[in-house]
Amino acid sequence: MTTPGGSRSTWSGAAFTVQVRPDGRLGLTDRGTHSDVPPQLHRIASAMRHTDLRECRFHWRAPRSARLCRVSLTARAELGFDHVELSGDPVEQLPGGLSTRELEVLTMLVVGLSNAEVAGELGITQRTAATHVTHLMQKLGTPTRTAAATRALDTGLLCVPLPGSAEHYAGLSVGRLLAAASSDAAAPSGEPRREVPRPRRPEPRRELVVGAALPLTGTGSDDGREMINGLQLAIEEINAAGGVRGRRVRAAVRDVEVTSSTSVRTAFESLARGGVDILTSGYLAAQEIGHETAATTGVPYLHAATSGAMEQMVRDDLGRFGRVFQVCASDTEYASRFVSFMTSVREQGHWGIASDRLVIVVRPWHGVDFGIDRARTVADRQGWSLDVVPVGRAGDGDGWARAMGAAVREPAAAVMIGSFFVDDAVRAVTALHERGAPALPYSIYAPSVPAFRHRLGRLAEGVVWATTTGTYSDRPGRAFARRYTDRFGAAPGRSHAGLAYDRMQRIARAWSACGDLSDADAIATHLRAEPYRGVNGTYNFDTPGQVALGVDEHGDPSLAQPQLIYQVQDGRQVIINGGPFRTGEFRLPAHLQRR
């Protein structure tokens, strides 16, 4: 029995490479003959004209012999002739020695099925399903299910016919292609064969658009410039290297007032209407608006909110927010690390600290708590008393001065300045100096922005500050700083410039690894599965809330980002705590030496 294209109903087992014409007929062959092409694969290749796919790879199992064939489909346009190139190669042994059953289970992991769901679809016990998962991970050398799934997507280790219900695979390229083939084959046989329109010549590949909601004016605009510069530098380098799979990358930036939920909503709605391929942002008061936009549009979203509340939001509903990633560890360790740092300074004996009192002065910020409750426990255990002083509403210019006055009314060894914004940190440090208080100023994040030192001048000397994501002073970090300085005429800050650069490079890596750039789930799977080492450390999103893994000083910094503690010394940023990335030691500020 033969098909209209000339292929037999069974597969000969021979390799083949053949053109499938726009009218569905088989054309020229590079390997094998028309009779070597199984009709099922002929039909799948013909259906590719009904999709927007440019390529697809999978492993096909012949229905009678159960032989495996490694299949590659590529849409081509050569000399004005449009066709699909269909290639098949016999498979003697799957990678890692996978069995056919393990290949089926691996295919089901790609779409996120649990062991129980795998067992139900295949008619096996849950224990057997778990054993298959363990064995396939060992054979592929992948440490997690998501890493195995990513390997499957990257290499076409997907089993066709698809195991289990077809609905599971509706979001995958191969699932859409098989659905198109099934629909094509289901046309009533009594109808006259309609003329299949010739596909249009492929248009030039459109550019990939990164949507970015960043503060270019208003609150946080000093930091916003760092973010846009880091993003721009990464895009320029990516495009100079040929783009992503031959497509240029472009940024669509929307200015956002980070303290206004109305402004945040307007920015994200504008980006969504513009049809961006991925969403990004810095830190926002109404951060959940970005999460909801990503969930509604299906577009992957990478933000830098440093928020334990947003981490919990994703963890509690991965089905809805599974494409949302936080590119830095959450804020929940800031306060306890402040206490532990002061304990280490006291124990080193370089400073005869007269007070056992620590103070945290904090302005409430949506979704941020800095881990103060845990810090109280740590302080009590390490022999400190810990007070918390709130600052009034945003926009109150004297609020920080009053709060710092209250903080040092009684002697204090150090005061933690709990705000991400340069304006707040400048006011707080200034107020501390004006009162002549013998307390160490310990800030979070804000001194990473160059404007902090520019505005404070000599008063910035000796300030200690911490960040969950900071640019290292190692070789990659220094090389990035040189390129940034050459491009923009000023040195980068020590956090968000590098973070924005790394985020864009990580996005490009995920795009490059996915056959279908519109497959948001495949992109999310790759982001989860593969750690990436950038200038701000290692981004490892394989965590319950899809937040970049952070570690303390005893953890493995090669797999995560340790919280870094810097000190301004002689006008330079010196890393005084951060495992192997430390570049100097704590230095007692001059105003405390005089005391």
PDB file of C-alpha atoms in Angstrom, residues 130-373:
ATOM      1  CA  ALA A 130       8.885   7.470  40.314  1.00  0.00           C
ATOM      2  CA  THR A 131      11.442   4.755  39.509  1.00  0.00           C
ATOM      3  CA  HIS A 132      11.352   5.670  35.822  1.00  0.00           C
ATOM      4  CA  VAL A 133      11.920   9.335  36.693  1.00  0.00           C
ATOM      5  CA  THR A 134      14.880   8.488  38.920  1.00  0.00           C
ATOM      6  CA  HIS A 135      16.455   6.230  36.302  1.00  0.00           C
ATOM      7  CA  LEU A 136      16.093   8.696  33.430  1.00  0.00           C
ATOM      8  CA  MET A 137      17.596  11.528  35.519  1.00  0.00           C
ATOM      9  CA  GLN A 138      20.567   9.293  36.358  1.00  0.00           C
ATOM     10  CA  LYS A 139      21.056   8.259  32.738  1.00  0.00           C
ATOM     11  CA  LEU A 140      20.919  11.833  31.470  1.00  0.00           C
ATOM     12  CA  GLY A 141      23.113  13.149  34.294  1.00  0.00           C
ATOM     13  CA  THR A 142      20.533  15.777  35.257  1.00  0.00           C
ATOM     14  CA  PRO A 143      20.058  16.698  38.938  1.00  0.00           C
ATOM     15  CA  THR A 144      16.375  17.713  38.756  1.00  0.00           C
ATOM     16  CA  ARG A 145      13.190  16.961  36.839  1.00  0.00           C
ATOM     17  CA  THR A 146      13.267  20.422  35.304  1.00  0.00           C
ATOM     18  CA  ALA A 147      16.852  19.924  34.140  1.00  0.00           C
ATOM     19  CA  ALA A 148      15.828  16.649  32.490  1.00  0.00           C
ATOM     20  CA  ALA A 149      12.868  18.384  30.842  1.00  0.00           C
ATOM     21  CA  THR A 150      15.127  21.124  29.522  1.00  0.00           C
ATOM     22  CA  ARG A 151      17.509  18.530  28.108  1.00  0.00           C
ATOM     23  CA  ALA A 152      14.562  16.909  26.346  1.00  0.00           C
ATOM     24  CA  LEU A 153      13.440  20.192  24.792  1.00  0.00           C
ATOM     25  CA  ASP A 154      16.955  21.157  23.765  1.00  0.00           C
ATOM     26  CA  THR A 155      17.712  17.843  22.032  1.00  0.00           C
ATOM     27  CA  GLY A 156      14.306  16.746  20.747  1.00  0.00           C
ATOM     28  CA  LEU A 157      14.015  13.882  23.242  1.00  0.00           C
ATOM     29  CA  LEU A 158      10.234  13.846  22.872  1.00  0.00           C
ATOM     30  CA  CYS A 159       8.275  10.729  22.051  1.00  0.00           C
ATOM     31  CA  VAL A 160       5.759  10.743  19.179  1.00  0.00           C
ATOM     32  CA  PRO A 161       3.024   9.516  19.320  1.00  0.00           C
ATOM     33  CA  LEU A 162       2.740  11.632  22.436  1.00  0.00           C
ATOM     34  CA  PRO A 163       2.054   9.589  25.584  1.00  0.00           C
ATOM     35  CA  GLY A 164      -1.151  10.322  27.453  1.00  0.00           C
ATOM     36  CA  SER A 165      -3.757  12.949  26.671  1.00  0.00           C
ATOM     37  CA  ALA A 166      -3.014  15.300  23.768  1.00  0.00           C
ATOM     38  CA  GLU A 167      -4.363  18.239  25.799  1.00  0.00           C
ATOM     39  CA  HIS A 168      -1.229  18.176  27.941  1.00  0.00           C
ATOM     40  CA  TYR A 169       0.901  19.147  24.958  1.00  0.00           C
ATOM     41  CA  ALA A 170      -1.173  21.970  23.513  1.00  0.00           C
ATOM     42  CA  GLY A 171       1.452  24.541  24.518  1.00  0.00           C
ATOM     43  CA  LEU A 172       4.401  22.709  22.949  1.00  0.00           C
ATOM     44  CA  SER A 173       5.544  23.111  19.354  1.00  0.00           C
ATOM     45  CA  VAL A 174       5.255  19.401  18.701  1.00  0.00           C
ATOM     46  CA  GLY A 175       1.790  19.312  20.262  1.00  0.00           C
ATOM     47  CA  ARG A 176       0.538  22.091  17.992  1.00  0.00           C
ATOM     48  CA  LEU A 177       2.075  20.423  14.956  1.00  0.00           C
ATOM     49  CA  LEU A 178       0.474  17.049  15.707  1.00  0.00           C
ATOM     50  CA  ALA A 179      -2.886  18.738  16.309  1.00  0.00           C
ATOM     51  CA  ALA A 180      -2.614  20.390  12.885  1.00  0.00           C
ATOM     52  CA  ALA A 181      -1.745  17.032  11.310  1.00  0.00           C
ATOM     53  CA  SER A 182      -4.687  15.368  13.015  1.00  0.00           C
ATOM     54  CA  SER A 183      -7.061  18.089  11.837  1.00  0.00           C
ATOM     55  CA  ASP A 184      -5.709  17.820   8.297  1.00  0.00           C
ATOM     56  CA  ALA A 185      -6.203  14.051   8.284  1.00  0.00           C
ATOM     57  CA  ALA A 186      -9.760  14.353   9.647  1.00  0.00           C
ATOM     58  CA  ALA A 187     -11.112  16.213   6.601  1.00  0.00           C
ATOM     59  CA  PRO A 188     -14.090  14.280   5.074  1.00  0.00           C
ATOM     60  CA  SER A 189     -12.786  11.879   2.412  1.00  0.00           C
ATOM     61  CA  GLY A 190     -15.746  12.549   0.137  1.00  0.00           C
ATOM     62  CA  GLU A 191     -14.865  16.198  -0.343  1.00  0.00           C
ATOM     63  CA  PRO A 192     -12.921  17.150  -3.460  1.00  0.00           C
ATOM     64  CA  ARG A 193      -9.281  17.850  -2.728  1.00  0.00           C
ATOM     65  CA  ARG A 194      -8.988  21.572  -2.310  1.00  0.00           C
ATOM     66  CA  GLU A 195      -6.070  23.418  -3.756  1.00  0.00           C
ATOM     67  CA  VAL A 196      -3.617  24.154  -0.989  1.00  0.00           C
ATOM     68  CA  PRO A 197      -2.515  27.785  -1.218  1.00  0.00           C
ATOM     69  CA  ARG A 198       1.190  28.250  -1.663  1.00  0.00           C
ATOM     70  CA  PRO A 199       2.698  29.601   1.558  1.00  0.00           C
ATOM     71  CA  ARG A 200       3.966  33.108   1.386  1.00  0.00           C
ATOM     72  CA  ARG A 201       7.685  33.498   1.274  1.00  0.00           C
ATOM     73  CA  PRO A 202       8.837  33.837   4.882  1.00  0.00           C
ATOM     74  CA  GLU A 203       9.055  37.439   5.913  1.00  0.00           C
ATOM     75  CA  PRO A 204      12.291  38.667   7.459  1.00  0.00           C
ATOM     76  CA  ARG A 205      12.450  37.432  11.032  1.00  0.00           C
ATOM     77  CA  ARG A 206      11.014  40.107  13.246  1.00  0.00           C
ATOM     78  CA  GLU A 207      13.019  41.437  16.135  1.00  0.00           C
ATOM     79  CA  LEU A 208      12.597  40.169  19.676  1.00  0.00           C
ATOM     80  CA  VAL A 209      11.240  42.812  22.035  1.00  0.00           C
ATOM     81  CA  VAL A 210      12.103  43.082  25.732  1.00  0.00           C
ATOM     82  CA  GLY A 211       9.503  45.087  27.649  1.00  0.00           C
ATOM     83  CA  ALA A 212      10.972  47.053  30.565  1.00  0.00           C
ATOM     84  CA  ALA A 213       9.072  49.098  33.178  1.00  0.00           C
ATOM     85  CA  LEU A 214      11.826  51.319  34.617  1.00  0.00           C
ATOM     86  CA  PRO A 215      11.953  54.622  36.588  1.00  0.00           C
ATOM     87  CA  LEU A 216      13.547  57.036  34.118  1.00  0.00           C
ATOM     88  CA  THR A 217      12.096  60.051  35.923  1.00  0.00           C
ATOM     89  CA  GLY A 218      10.765  60.556  39.445  1.00  0.00           C
ATOM     90  CA  THR A 219      11.498  58.289  42.400  1.00  0.00           C
ATOM     91  CA  GLY A 220      14.436  55.975  41.829  1.00  0.00           C
ATOM     92  CA  SER A 221      15.434  57.557  38.510  1.00  0.00           C
ATOM     93  CA  ASP A 222      19.130  57.541  39.491  1.00  0.00           C
ATOM     94  CA  ASP A 223      18.866  53.777  39.685  1.00  0.00           C
ATOM     95  CA  GLY A 224      16.673  53.638  36.586  1.00  0.00           C
ATOM     96  CA  ARG A 225      19.525  54.979  34.494  1.00  0.00           C
ATOM     97  CA  GLU A 226      21.699  52.150  35.764  1.00  0.00           C
ATOM     98  CA  MET A 227      19.026  49.641  34.763  1.00  0.00           C
ATOM     99  CA  ILE A 228      18.515  50.972  31.239  1.00  0.00           C
ATOM    100  CA  ASN A 229      22.260  51.249  30.611  1.00  0.00           C
ATOM    101  CA  GLY A 230      22.907  47.661  31.710  1.00  0.00           C
ATOM    102  CA  LEU A 231      20.026  46.460  29.530  1.00  0.00           C
ATOM    103  CA  GLN A 232      21.206  48.493  26.551  1.00  0.00           C
ATOM    104  CA  LEU A 233      24.803  47.272  26.829  1.00  0.00           C
ATOM    105  CA  ALA A 234      23.679  43.643  26.871  1.00  0.00           C
ATOM    106  CA  ILE A 235      21.399  44.134  23.853  1.00  0.00           C
ATOM    107  CA  GLU A 236      24.156  45.844  21.873  1.00  0.00           C
ATOM    108  CA  GLU A 237      26.555  42.991  22.605  1.00  0.00           C
ATOM    109  CA  ILE A 238      23.958  40.348  21.708  1.00  0.00           C
ATOM    110  CA  ASN A 239      23.083  42.042  18.410  1.00  0.00           C
ATOM    111  CA  ALA A 240      26.747  42.550  17.544  1.00  0.00           C
ATOM    112  CA  ALA A 241      27.186  38.777  17.893  1.00  0.00           C
ATOM    113  CA  GLY A 242      24.350  38.069  15.443  1.00  0.00           C
ATOM    114  CA  GLY A 243      21.313  38.438  17.686  1.00  0.00           C
ATOM    115  CA  VAL A 244      19.270  35.478  18.905  1.00  0.00           C
ATOM    116  CA  ARG A 245      18.905  32.794  16.230  1.00  0.00           C
ATOM    117  CA  GLY A 246      19.381  35.482  13.613  1.00  0.00           C
ATOM    118  CA  ARG A 247      16.866  37.883  15.147  1.00  0.00           C
ATOM    119  CA  ARG A 248      17.800  41.277  16.548  1.00  0.00           C
ATOM    120  CA  VAL A 249      16.783  42.255  20.064  1.00  0.00           C
ATOM    121  CA  ARG A 250      15.172  45.574  20.948  1.00  0.00           C
ATOM    122  CA  ALA A 251      14.066  47.142  24.250  1.00  0.00           C
ATOM    123  CA  ALA A 252      10.641  48.733  24.684  1.00  0.00           C
ATOM    124  CA  VAL A 253      11.015  50.904  27.800  1.00  0.00           C
ATOM    125  CA  ARG A 254       8.133  52.509  29.703  1.00  0.00           C
ATOM    126  CA  ASP A 255       8.823  55.144  32.340  1.00  0.00           C
ATOM    127  CA  VAL A 256       7.195  54.289  35.646  1.00  0.00           C
ATOM    128  CA  GLU A 257       6.783  56.130  38.934  1.00  0.00           C
ATOM    129  CA  VAL A 258       7.629  53.229  41.215  1.00  0.00           C
ATOM    130  CA  THR A 259       5.544  54.514  44.150  1.00  0.00           C
ATOM    131  CA  SER A 260       2.322  54.850  42.092  1.00  0.00           C
ATOM    132  CA  SER A 261       0.129  51.830  41.380  1.00  0.00           C
ATOM    133  CA  THR A 262      -1.618  53.813  38.628  1.00  0.00           C
ATOM    134  CA  SER A 263       1.687  54.487  36.889  1.00  0.00           C
ATOM    135  CA  VAL A 264       2.758  50.859  37.268  1.00  0.00           C
ATOM    136  CA  ARG A 265      -0.514  49.610  35.775  1.00  0.00           C
ATOM    137  CA  THR A 266      -0.297  52.058  32.878  1.00  0.00           C
ATOM    138  CA  ALA A 267       3.255  50.959  32.076  1.00  0.00           C
ATOM    139  CA  PHE A 268       2.438  47.252  32.055  1.00  0.00           C
ATOM    140  CA  GLU A 269      -0.759  47.705  30.057  1.00  0.00           C
ATOM    141  CA  SER A 270       1.195  49.664  27.459  1.00  0.00           C
ATOM    142  CA  LEU A 271       3.846  46.936  27.237  1.00  0.00           C
ATOM    143  CA  ALA A 272       1.220  44.212  26.950  1.00  0.00           C
ATOM    144  CA  ARG A 273      -0.554  46.047  24.120  1.00  0.00           C
ATOM    145  CA  GLY A 274       2.771  46.427  22.333  1.00  0.00           C
ATOM    146  CA  GLY A 275       3.189  42.669  22.066  1.00  0.00           C
ATOM    147  CA  VAL A 276       6.532  42.262  23.834  1.00  0.00           C
ATOM    148  CA  ASP A 277       8.214  38.849  23.976  1.00  0.00           C
ATOM    149  CA  ILE A 278       9.298  39.128  27.608  1.00  0.00           C
ATOM    150  CA  LEU A 279       8.642  41.477  30.528  1.00  0.00           C
ATOM    151  CA  THR A 280      11.174  42.959  32.958  1.00  0.00           C
ATOM    152  CA  SER A 281      11.162  45.567  35.729  1.00  0.00           C
ATOM    153  CA  GLY A 282      13.115  46.850  38.702  1.00  0.00           C
ATOM    154  CA  TYR A 283      11.397  47.231  42.091  1.00  0.00           C
ATOM    155  CA  LEU A 284       7.833  48.537  42.269  1.00  0.00           C
ATOM    156  CA  ALA A 285       5.418  49.329  45.075  1.00  0.00           C
ATOM    157  CA  ALA A 286       2.518  47.637  43.265  1.00  0.00           C
ATOM    158  CA  GLN A 287       4.660  44.701  42.196  1.00  0.00           C
ATOM    159  CA  GLU A 288       1.705  42.312  41.976  1.00  0.00           C
ATOM    160  CA  ILE A 289       0.466  44.228  38.896  1.00  0.00           C
ATOM    161  CA  GLY A 290       3.466  42.930  36.967  1.00  0.00           C
ATOM    162  CA  HIS A 291       2.752  39.396  38.157  1.00  0.00           C
ATOM    163  CA  GLU A 292      -0.877  39.610  37.084  1.00  0.00           C
ATOM    164  CA  THR A 293       0.081  41.020  33.678  1.00  0.00           C
ATOM    165  CA  ALA A 294       2.443  38.103  33.104  1.00  0.00           C
ATOM    166  CA  ALA A 295      -0.222  35.610  34.169  1.00  0.00           C
ATOM    167  CA  THR A 296      -2.862  37.173  31.906  1.00  0.00           C
ATOM    168  CA  THR A 297      -0.694  37.571  28.802  1.00  0.00           C
ATOM    169  CA  GLY A 298       1.357  34.401  29.234  1.00  0.00           C
ATOM    170  CA  VAL A 299       4.574  36.365  28.696  1.00  0.00           C
ATOM    171  CA  PRO A 300       7.557  35.385  30.882  1.00  0.00           C
ATOM    172  CA  TYR A 301       8.454  38.055  33.449  1.00  0.00           C
ATOM    173  CA  LEU A 302      11.768  38.647  35.256  1.00  0.00           C
ATOM    174  CA  HIS A 303      11.674  41.301  37.988  1.00  0.00           C
ATOM    175  CA  ALA A 304      13.984  42.577  40.715  1.00  0.00           C
ATOM    176  CA  ALA A 305      11.541  43.314  43.536  1.00  0.00           C
ATOM    177  CA  THR A 306      13.656  41.635  46.253  1.00  0.00           C
ATOM    178  CA  SER A 307      10.357  40.797  47.916  1.00  0.00           C
ATOM    179  CA  GLY A 308       9.516  37.876  50.146  1.00  0.00           C
ATOM    180  CA  ALA A 309       5.827  38.660  49.630  1.00  0.00           C
ATOM    181  CA  MET A 310       6.172  38.327  45.848  1.00  0.00           C
ATOM    182  CA  GLU A 311       8.159  35.127  46.294  1.00  0.00           C
ATOM    183  CA  GLN A 312       5.293  33.710  48.348  1.00  0.00           C
ATOM    184  CA  MET A 313       2.766  34.834  45.734  1.00  0.00           C
ATOM    185  CA  VAL A 314       4.482  32.699  43.100  1.00  0.00           C
ATOM    186  CA  ARG A 315       5.048  29.776  45.446  1.00  0.00           C
ATOM    187  CA  ASP A 316       1.369  29.664  46.415  1.00  0.00           C
ATOM    188  CA  ASP A 317       0.109  29.562  42.806  1.00  0.00           C
ATOM    189  CA  LEU A 318       2.710  28.187  40.412  1.00  0.00           C
ATOM    190  CA  GLY A 319      -0.042  27.238  38.005  1.00  0.00           C
ATOM    191  CA  ARG A 320      -0.818  30.913  37.471  1.00  0.00           C
ATOM    192  CA  PHE A 321       2.581  32.509  38.068  1.00  0.00           C
ATOM    193  CA  GLY A 322       4.892  29.789  36.780  1.00  0.00           C
ATOM    194  CA  ARG A 323       6.431  32.169  34.236  1.00  0.00           C
ATOM    195  CA  VAL A 324       7.385  34.804  36.849  1.00  0.00           C
ATOM    196  CA  PHE A 325      10.986  34.917  38.129  1.00  0.00           C
ATOM    197  CA  GLN A 326      12.673  37.122  40.732  1.00  0.00           C
ATOM    198  CA  VAL A 327      16.284  37.734  39.704  1.00  0.00           C
ATOM    199  CA  CYS A 328      17.599  38.348  43.215  1.00  0.00           C
ATOM    200  CA  ALA A 329      17.100  36.820  46.631  1.00  0.00           C
ATOM    201  CA  SER A 330      14.339  38.232  48.803  1.00  0.00           C
ATOM    202  CA  ASP A 331      14.658  40.909  51.488  1.00  0.00           C
ATOM    203  CA  THR A 332      13.990  38.583  54.404  1.00  0.00           C
ATOM    204  CA  GLU A 333      17.630  38.272  55.549  1.00  0.00           C
ATOM    205  CA  TYR A 334      18.626  41.948  55.566  1.00  0.00           C
ATOM    206  CA  ALA A 335      17.922  42.668  59.239  1.00  0.00           C
ATOM    207  CA  SER A 336      19.367  39.440  60.646  1.00  0.00           C
ATOM    208  CA  ARG A 337      22.544  39.869  58.574  1.00  0.00           C
ATOM    209  CA  PHE A 338      22.876  43.388  59.990  1.00  0.00           C
ATOM    210  CA  VAL A 339      22.837  41.971  63.502  1.00  0.00           C
ATOM    211  CA  SER A 340      25.273  39.171  62.636  1.00  0.00           C
ATOM    212  CA  PHE A 341      27.654  41.601  60.950  1.00  0.00           C
ATOM    213  CA  MET A 342      27.763  43.796  64.038  1.00  0.00           C
ATOM    214  CA  THR A 343      28.445  40.721  66.153  1.00  0.00           C
ATOM    215  CA  SER A 344      31.429  39.857  63.957  1.00  0.00           C
ATOM    216  CA  VAL A 345      32.784  43.427  64.241  1.00  0.00           C
ATOM    217  CA  ARG A 346      32.455  43.282  68.012  1.00  0.00           C
ATOM    218  CA  GLU A 347      34.189  39.918  68.185  1.00  0.00           C
ATOM    219  CA  GLN A 348      37.124  41.084  66.040  1.00  0.00           C
ATOM    220  CA  GLY A 349      37.944  43.647  68.722  1.00  0.00           C
ATOM    221  CA  HIS A 350      38.831  46.454  66.316  1.00  0.00           C
ATOM    222  CA  TRP A 351      36.237  48.718  67.876  1.00  0.00           C
ATOM    223  CA  GLY A 352      35.504  49.141  71.557  1.00  0.00           C
ATOM    224  CA  ILE A 353      31.731  49.333  71.123  1.00  0.00           C
ATOM    225  CA  ALA A 354      30.253  51.042  74.164  1.00  0.00           C
ATOM    226  CA  SER A 355      26.606  50.238  73.465  1.00  0.00           C
ATOM    227  CA  ASP A 356      24.819  46.917  73.067  1.00  0.00           C
ATOM    228  CA  ARG A 357      21.897  48.598  71.289  1.00  0.00           C
ATOM    229  CA  LEU A 358      21.145  48.294  67.556  1.00  0.00           C
ATOM    230  CA  VAL A 359      18.437  50.242  65.727  1.00  0.00           C
ATOM    231  CA  ILE A 360      16.611  49.693  62.451  1.00  0.00           C
ATOM    232  CA  VAL A 361      15.038  52.810  60.972  1.00  0.00           C
ATOM    233  CA  VAL A 362      12.613  51.721  58.288  1.00  0.00           C
ATOM    234  CA  ARG A 363      10.153  53.290  55.904  1.00  0.00           C
ATOM    235  CA  PRO A 364       7.266  50.891  55.186  1.00  0.00           C
ATOM    236  CA  TRP A 365       7.350  49.688  51.580  1.00  0.00           C
ATOM    237  CA  HIS A 366       4.738  47.499  49.963  1.00  0.00           C
ATOM    238  CA  GLY A 367       5.592  43.809  50.431  1.00  0.00           C
ATOM    239  CA  VAL A 368       8.887  44.399  52.267  1.00  0.00           C
ATOM    240  CA  ASP A 369       9.671  43.385  55.866  1.00  0.00           C
ATOM    241  CA  PHE A 370      13.503  42.936  55.918  1.00  0.00           C
ATOM    242  CA  GLY A 371      13.063  39.935  58.251  1.00  0.00           C
ATOM    243  CA  ILE A 372      12.851  42.059  61.400  1.00  0.00           C
ATOM    244  CA  ASP A 373      11.113  39.392  63.507  1.00  0.00           C
TER     245      ASP A 373
END
